Coordinates of C-alpha atoms in Angstrom, one line a residue:
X1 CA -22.0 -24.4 6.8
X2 CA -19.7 -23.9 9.9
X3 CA -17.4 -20.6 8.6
X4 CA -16.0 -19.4 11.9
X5 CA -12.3 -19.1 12.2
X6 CA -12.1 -17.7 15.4
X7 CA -11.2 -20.0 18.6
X8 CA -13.2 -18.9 21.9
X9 CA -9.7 -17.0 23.5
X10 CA -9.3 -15.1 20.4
X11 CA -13.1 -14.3 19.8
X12 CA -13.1 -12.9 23.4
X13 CA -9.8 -11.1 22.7
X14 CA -11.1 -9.2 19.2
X15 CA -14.6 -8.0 21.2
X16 CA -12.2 -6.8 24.5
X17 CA -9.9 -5.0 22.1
X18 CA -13.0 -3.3 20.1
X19 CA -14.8 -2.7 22.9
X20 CA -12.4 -0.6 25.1
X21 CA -10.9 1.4 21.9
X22 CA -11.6 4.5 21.8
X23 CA -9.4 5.7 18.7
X24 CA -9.0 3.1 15.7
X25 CA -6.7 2.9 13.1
X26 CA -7.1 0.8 10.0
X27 CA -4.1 0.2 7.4
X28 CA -3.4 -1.3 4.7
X29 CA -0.5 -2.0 2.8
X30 CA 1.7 0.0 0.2
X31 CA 0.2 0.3 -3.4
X32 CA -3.3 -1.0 -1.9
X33 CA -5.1 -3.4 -4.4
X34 CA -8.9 -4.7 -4.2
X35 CA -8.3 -6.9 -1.4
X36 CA -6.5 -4.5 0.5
X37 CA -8.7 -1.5 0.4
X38 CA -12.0 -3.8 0.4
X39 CA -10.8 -5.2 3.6
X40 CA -10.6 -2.2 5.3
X41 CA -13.6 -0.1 4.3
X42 CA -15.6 -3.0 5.1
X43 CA -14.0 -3.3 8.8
X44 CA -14.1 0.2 9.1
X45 CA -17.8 0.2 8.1
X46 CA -18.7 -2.4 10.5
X47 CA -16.7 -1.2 13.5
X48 CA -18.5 2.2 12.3
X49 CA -22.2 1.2 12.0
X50 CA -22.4 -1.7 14.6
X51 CA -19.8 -0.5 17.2
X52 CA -19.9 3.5 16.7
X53 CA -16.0 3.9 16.9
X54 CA -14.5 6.6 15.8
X55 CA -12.4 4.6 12.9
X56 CA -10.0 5.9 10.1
X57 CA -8.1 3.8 7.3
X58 CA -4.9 4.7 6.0
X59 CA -3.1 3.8 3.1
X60 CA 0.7 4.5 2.1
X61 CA -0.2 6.3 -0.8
X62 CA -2.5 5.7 -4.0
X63 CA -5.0 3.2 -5.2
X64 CA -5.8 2.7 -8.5
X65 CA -8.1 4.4 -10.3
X66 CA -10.8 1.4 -11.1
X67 CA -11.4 1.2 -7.1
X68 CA -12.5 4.6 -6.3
X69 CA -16.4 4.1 -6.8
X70 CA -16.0 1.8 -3.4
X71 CA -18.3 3.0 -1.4
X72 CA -17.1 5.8 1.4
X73 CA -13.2 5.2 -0.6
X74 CA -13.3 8.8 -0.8
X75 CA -12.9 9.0 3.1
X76 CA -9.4 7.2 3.0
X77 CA -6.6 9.3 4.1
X78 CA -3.1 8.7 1.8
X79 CA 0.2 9.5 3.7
X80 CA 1.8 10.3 0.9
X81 CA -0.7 13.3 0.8
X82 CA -1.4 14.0 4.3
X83 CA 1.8 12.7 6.5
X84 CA 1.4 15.1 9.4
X85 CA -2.5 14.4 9.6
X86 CA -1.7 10.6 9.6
X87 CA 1.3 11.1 12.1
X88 CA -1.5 12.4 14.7
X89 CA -4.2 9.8 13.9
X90 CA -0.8 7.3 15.1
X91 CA -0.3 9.0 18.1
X92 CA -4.1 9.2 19.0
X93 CA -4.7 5.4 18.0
X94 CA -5.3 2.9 21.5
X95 CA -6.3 0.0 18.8
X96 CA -4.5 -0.4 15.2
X97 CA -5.5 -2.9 12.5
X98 CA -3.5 -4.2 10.3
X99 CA -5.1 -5.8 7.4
X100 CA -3.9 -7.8 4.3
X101 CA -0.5 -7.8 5.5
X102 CA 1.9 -9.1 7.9
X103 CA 4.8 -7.5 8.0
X104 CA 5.3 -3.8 8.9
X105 CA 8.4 -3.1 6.4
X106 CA 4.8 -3.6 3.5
X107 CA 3.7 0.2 4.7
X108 CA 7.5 1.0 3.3
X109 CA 7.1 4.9 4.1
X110 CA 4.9 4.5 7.3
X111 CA 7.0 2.0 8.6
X112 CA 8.5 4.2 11.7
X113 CA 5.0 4.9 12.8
X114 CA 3.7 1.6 12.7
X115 CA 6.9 0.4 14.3
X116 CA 6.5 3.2 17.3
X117 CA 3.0 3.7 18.1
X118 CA 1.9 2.7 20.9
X119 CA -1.6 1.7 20.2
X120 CA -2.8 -2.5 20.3
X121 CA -2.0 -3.8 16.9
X122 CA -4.2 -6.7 15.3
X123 CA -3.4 -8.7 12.5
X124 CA -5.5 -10.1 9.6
X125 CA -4.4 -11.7 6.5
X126 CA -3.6 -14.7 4.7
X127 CA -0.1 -14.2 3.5
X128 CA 2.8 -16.8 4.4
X129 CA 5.6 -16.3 7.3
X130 CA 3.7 -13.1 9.2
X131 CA 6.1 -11.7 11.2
X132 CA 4.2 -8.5 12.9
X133 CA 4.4 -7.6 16.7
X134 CA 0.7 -7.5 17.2
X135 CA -1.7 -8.6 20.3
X136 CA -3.8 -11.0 18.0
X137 CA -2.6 -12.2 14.7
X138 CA -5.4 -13.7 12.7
X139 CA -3.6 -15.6 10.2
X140 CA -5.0 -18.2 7.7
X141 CA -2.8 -18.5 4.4
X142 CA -5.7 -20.8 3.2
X143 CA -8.2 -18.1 3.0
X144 CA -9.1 -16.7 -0.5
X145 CA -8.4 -13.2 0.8
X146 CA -8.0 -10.9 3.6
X147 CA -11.6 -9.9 2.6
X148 CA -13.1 -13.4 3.2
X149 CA -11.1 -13.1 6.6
X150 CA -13.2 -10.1 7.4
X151 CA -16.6 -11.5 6.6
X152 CA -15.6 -14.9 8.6
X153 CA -14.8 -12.6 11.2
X154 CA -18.0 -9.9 11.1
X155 CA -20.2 -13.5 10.8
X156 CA -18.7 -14.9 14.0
X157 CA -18.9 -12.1 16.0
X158 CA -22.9 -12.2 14.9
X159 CA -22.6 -8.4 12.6
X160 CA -23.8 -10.5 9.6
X161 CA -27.8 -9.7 10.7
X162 CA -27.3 -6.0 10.3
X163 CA -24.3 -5.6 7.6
X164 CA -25.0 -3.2 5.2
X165 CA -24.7 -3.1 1.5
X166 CA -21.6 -0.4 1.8
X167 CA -20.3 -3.4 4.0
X168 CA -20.9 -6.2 1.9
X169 CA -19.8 -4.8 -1.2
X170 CA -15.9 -3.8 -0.8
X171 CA -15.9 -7.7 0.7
X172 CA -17.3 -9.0 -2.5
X173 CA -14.9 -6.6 -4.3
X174 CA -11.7 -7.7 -2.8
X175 CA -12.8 -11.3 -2.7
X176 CA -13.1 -11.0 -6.2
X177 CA -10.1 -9.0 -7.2
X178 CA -7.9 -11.1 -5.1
X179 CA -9.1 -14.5 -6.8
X180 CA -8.5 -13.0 -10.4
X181 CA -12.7 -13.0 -10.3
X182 CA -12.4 -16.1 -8.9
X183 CA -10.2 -17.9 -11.2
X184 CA -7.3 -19.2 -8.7
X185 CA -7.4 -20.0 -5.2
X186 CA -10.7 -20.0 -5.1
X187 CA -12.1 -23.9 -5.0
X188 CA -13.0 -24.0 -1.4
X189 CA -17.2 -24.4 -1.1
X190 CA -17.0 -21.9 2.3
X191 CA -16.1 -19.2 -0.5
X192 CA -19.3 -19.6 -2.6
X193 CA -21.5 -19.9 0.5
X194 CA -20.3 -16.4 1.4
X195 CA -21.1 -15.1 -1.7
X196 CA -24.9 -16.5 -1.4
X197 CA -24.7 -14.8 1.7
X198 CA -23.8 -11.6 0.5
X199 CA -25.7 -11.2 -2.4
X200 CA -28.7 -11.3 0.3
X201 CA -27.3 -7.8 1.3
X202 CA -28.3 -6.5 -2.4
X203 CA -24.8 -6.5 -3.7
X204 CA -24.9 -6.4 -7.7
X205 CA -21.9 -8.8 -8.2
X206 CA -22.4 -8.0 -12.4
X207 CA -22.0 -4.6 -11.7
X208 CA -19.2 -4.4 -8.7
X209 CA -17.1 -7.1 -11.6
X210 CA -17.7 -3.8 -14.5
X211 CA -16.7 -1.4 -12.7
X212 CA -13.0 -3.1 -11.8
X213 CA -13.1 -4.5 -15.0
X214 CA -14.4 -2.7 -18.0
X215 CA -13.5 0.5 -16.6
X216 CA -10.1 1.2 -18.7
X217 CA -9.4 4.4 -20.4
X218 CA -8.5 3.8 -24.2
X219 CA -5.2 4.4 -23.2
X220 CA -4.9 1.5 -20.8
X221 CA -6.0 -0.8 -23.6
X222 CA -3.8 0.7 -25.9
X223 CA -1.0 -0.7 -23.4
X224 CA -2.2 -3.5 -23.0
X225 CA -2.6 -4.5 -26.6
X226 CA 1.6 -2.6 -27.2
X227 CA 3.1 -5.0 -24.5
X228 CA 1.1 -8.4 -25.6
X229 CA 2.5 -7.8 -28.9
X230 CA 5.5 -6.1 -28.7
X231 CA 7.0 -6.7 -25.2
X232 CA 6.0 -10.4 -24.5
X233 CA 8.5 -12.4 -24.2
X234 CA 7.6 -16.7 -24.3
X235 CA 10.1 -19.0 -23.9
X236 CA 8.4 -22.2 -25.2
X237 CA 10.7 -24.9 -24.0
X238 CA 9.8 -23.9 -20.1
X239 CA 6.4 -22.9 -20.5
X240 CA 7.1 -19.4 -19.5
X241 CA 6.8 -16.1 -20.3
X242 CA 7.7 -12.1 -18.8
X243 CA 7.4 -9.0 -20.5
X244 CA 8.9 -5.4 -18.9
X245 CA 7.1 -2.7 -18.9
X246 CA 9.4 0.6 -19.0
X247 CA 9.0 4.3 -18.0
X248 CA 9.1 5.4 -21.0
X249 CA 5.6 2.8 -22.3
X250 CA 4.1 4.1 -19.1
X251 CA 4.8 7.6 -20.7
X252 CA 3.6 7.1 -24.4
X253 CA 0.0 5.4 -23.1
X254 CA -0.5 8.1 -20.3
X255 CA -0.3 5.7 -18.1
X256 CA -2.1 5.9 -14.2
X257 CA -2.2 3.4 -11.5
X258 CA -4.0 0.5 -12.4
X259 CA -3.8 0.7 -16.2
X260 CA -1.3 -2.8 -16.0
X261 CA -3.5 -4.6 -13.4
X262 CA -4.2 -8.2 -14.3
X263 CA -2.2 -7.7 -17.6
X264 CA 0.1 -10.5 -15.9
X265 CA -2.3 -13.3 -16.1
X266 CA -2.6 -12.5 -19.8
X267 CA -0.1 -15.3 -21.1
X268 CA -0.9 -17.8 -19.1
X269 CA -4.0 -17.8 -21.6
X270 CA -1.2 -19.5 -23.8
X271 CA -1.6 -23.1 -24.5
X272 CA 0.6 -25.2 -21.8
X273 CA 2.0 -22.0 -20.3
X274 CA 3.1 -22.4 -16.4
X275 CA 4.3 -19.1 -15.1
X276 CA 4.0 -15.2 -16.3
X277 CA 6.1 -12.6 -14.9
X278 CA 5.7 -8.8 -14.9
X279 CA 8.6 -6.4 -15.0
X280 CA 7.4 -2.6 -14.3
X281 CA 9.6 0.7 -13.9
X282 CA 8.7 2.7 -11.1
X283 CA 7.2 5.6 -13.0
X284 CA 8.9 8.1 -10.0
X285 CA 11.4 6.3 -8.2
X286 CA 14.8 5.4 -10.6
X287 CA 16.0 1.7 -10.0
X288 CA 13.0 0.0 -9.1
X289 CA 11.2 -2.1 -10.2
X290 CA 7.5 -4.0 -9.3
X291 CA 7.4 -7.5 -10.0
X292 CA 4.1 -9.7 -10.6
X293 CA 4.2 -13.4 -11.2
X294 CA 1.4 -16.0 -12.0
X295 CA 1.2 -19.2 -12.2
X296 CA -1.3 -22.6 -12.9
X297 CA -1.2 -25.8 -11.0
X298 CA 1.2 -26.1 -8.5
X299 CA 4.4 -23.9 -9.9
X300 CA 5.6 -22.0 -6.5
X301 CA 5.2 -18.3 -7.5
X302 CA 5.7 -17.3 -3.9
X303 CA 9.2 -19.8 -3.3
X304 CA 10.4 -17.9 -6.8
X305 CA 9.5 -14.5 -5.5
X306 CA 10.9 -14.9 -2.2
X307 CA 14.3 -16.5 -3.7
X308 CA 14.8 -13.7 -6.6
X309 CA 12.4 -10.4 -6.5
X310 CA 12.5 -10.1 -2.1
X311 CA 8.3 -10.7 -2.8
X312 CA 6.6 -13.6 -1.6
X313 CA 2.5 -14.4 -1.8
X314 CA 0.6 -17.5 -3.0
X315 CA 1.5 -20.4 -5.0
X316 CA 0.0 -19.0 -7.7
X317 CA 0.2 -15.5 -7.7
X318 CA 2.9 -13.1 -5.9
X319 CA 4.9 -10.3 -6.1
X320 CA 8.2 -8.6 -5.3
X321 CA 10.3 -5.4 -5.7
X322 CA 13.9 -5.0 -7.4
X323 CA 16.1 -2.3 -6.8
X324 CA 17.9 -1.9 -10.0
X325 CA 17.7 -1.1 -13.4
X326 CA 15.1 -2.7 -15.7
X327 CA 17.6 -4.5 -17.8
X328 CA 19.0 -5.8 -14.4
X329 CA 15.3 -7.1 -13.6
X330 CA 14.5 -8.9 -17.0
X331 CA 18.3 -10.7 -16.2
X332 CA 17.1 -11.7 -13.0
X333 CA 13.7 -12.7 -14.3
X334 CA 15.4 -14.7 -17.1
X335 CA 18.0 -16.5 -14.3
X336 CA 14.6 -17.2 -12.1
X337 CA 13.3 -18.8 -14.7
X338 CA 16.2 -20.9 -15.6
X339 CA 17.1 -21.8 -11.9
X340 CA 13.2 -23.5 -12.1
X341 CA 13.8 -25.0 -15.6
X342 CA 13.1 -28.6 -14.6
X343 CA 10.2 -28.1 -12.7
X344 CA 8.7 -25.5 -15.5
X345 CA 9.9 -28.6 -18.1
X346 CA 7.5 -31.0 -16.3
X347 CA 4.6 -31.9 -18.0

């Protein structure tokens, strides 16, 4: 099966551009998720084993808790924690990556770095309207994940012999993670014939899927089960459904990152349900809010999130940031929904 993604010009650009690097810089994007994080300790590992750079990835600030048994996650530096360390490792960088996103303003608080330094920036991902001043832009919105990107990429360039299983499993990871375990845009064969390819590398797929997902506290499921029952809001008549989850839940379930991820696609569970949307305080910032949406067959999360929550993403799943109040989001959510009323009406 032909995989490569790569034209000749830009394969010859990405080996020039490793090759004459001396300092590499990997980032990913603000609040990094599976795909996000998998992405880069997976580049970072190859560029590592198979090129012997001198690599570092950086992250805006925390990841949740149910990715920090990714292999060699521990050696990620946070510039929340660690600004004037990361503000050197910009300076020093001749070669900056930029994966799973494609817009700078998505490292929010690393923004002027990434705007200013002066190192060759490459882009990989697969979200819409990229709009990053890089060298190469490897940009495919039909991929699954900026993971799959990676491993078309490492396969091209002929890495694939000698990946490792540290490699191979944050791939798997954020393939999965970004797919909702391979539940949504994820019907393409190419996807499946990666995964055949790296379970050769001794990946334990079973156990990489427990440890994102049965690895709650009692706490987080004690959320979970408050906002299905008590916060859910389903509006019948359009097939759609939000819930908000405030500062104040967050406080009562001892609540850390992670402990609402994939609580979105809960209701779409619901017989005939089209879109879910998730409303979530900021549990340090005051007036804002983190918005998730879902959706099943061709509902245009990503046109909704880019009309009312500033977000974008995938038809099917996106997200999107509010700076107001949490009553102010669940208006806005509730005139989102209404403004898409006859397409959520359609059978």
């Amino acid at each position: 099966m032909d995989i490569d993604i790569l034209s000749e010009e830009e394969l010859n650009k990405m080996r020039l551009l490793i090759t004459e690097a001396q300092h590499v810089l990997i980032l990913g994007h603000k609040s990094p998720d599976g795909d996000a994080l998998g992405s880069s300790l997976a580049w970072c590992g190859y560029l590592r084993e198979q090129f012997n750079k001198d690599v570092q990835v950086v992250v805006p600030d925390s990841y949740p808790d149910f990715l920090r048994w990714l292999p060699n996650n521990e050696k990620v530096i946070r510039y929340d924690k660690h600004p004037e360390e990361v503000e050197k490792l910009f300076n020093q960088a001749d070669l900056i990556f930029c994966l799973d996103f494609g817009s700078s303003s998505r490292v929010e608080e690393m923004q002027p770095l990434l705007d200013a330094a002066k190192g060759k920036k490459v882009m990989v991902d697969h979200h819409t309207n990229p709009d990053l001043d890089a060298v190469l832009m490897i940009w495919r919105e039909e991929a699954c994940s900026t993971s799959e990107l990676i491993f078309r990429i490492i396969w091209q360039m002929g890495g694939f012999e000698k990946m490792s299983t540290q490699c191979a499993i944050p791939i798997y990871c954020g393939m999965m993670t970004d797919t909702g375990g391979f539940t949504y845009h994820s019907s393409d064969p190419e996807i499946y014939f990666i995964i055949s390819e790296l379970l050769t590398k001794g990946i334990d797929k079973d156990k990489i899927y427990k440890n994102v997902y049965h690895n709650y506290s009692q706490w987080a499921i004690r959320l979970r089960g408050y906002i299905m029952s008590q916060k859910l809001n389903v509006l019948d008549d359009l097939h759609a459904s939000y819930f908000a989850i405030s500062r104040e839940n967050m406080r009562d379930f001892h609540f850390v990152k992670g402990d609402a991820e994939g609580l979105v696609n809960i209701p779409l569970s619901i017989r005939g349900m089209k879109l879910a949307i998730s409303l979530r305080e900021d549990d340090r910032k005051d007036n804002v809010v983190w918005v998730s949406l879902r959706s099943v067959g061709d509902f245009p999360c990503n046109e909704m999130a880019s009309k009312f929550f500033n977000g974008g993403g995938h038809v099917n799943a996106s997200g999107g940031k509010l700076l107001c109040s949490l009553d102010e989001a669940v208006k806005i959510t509730r005139e989102a929904i209404a403004y898409y009323s006859v397409q959520l009406k359609k059978k």
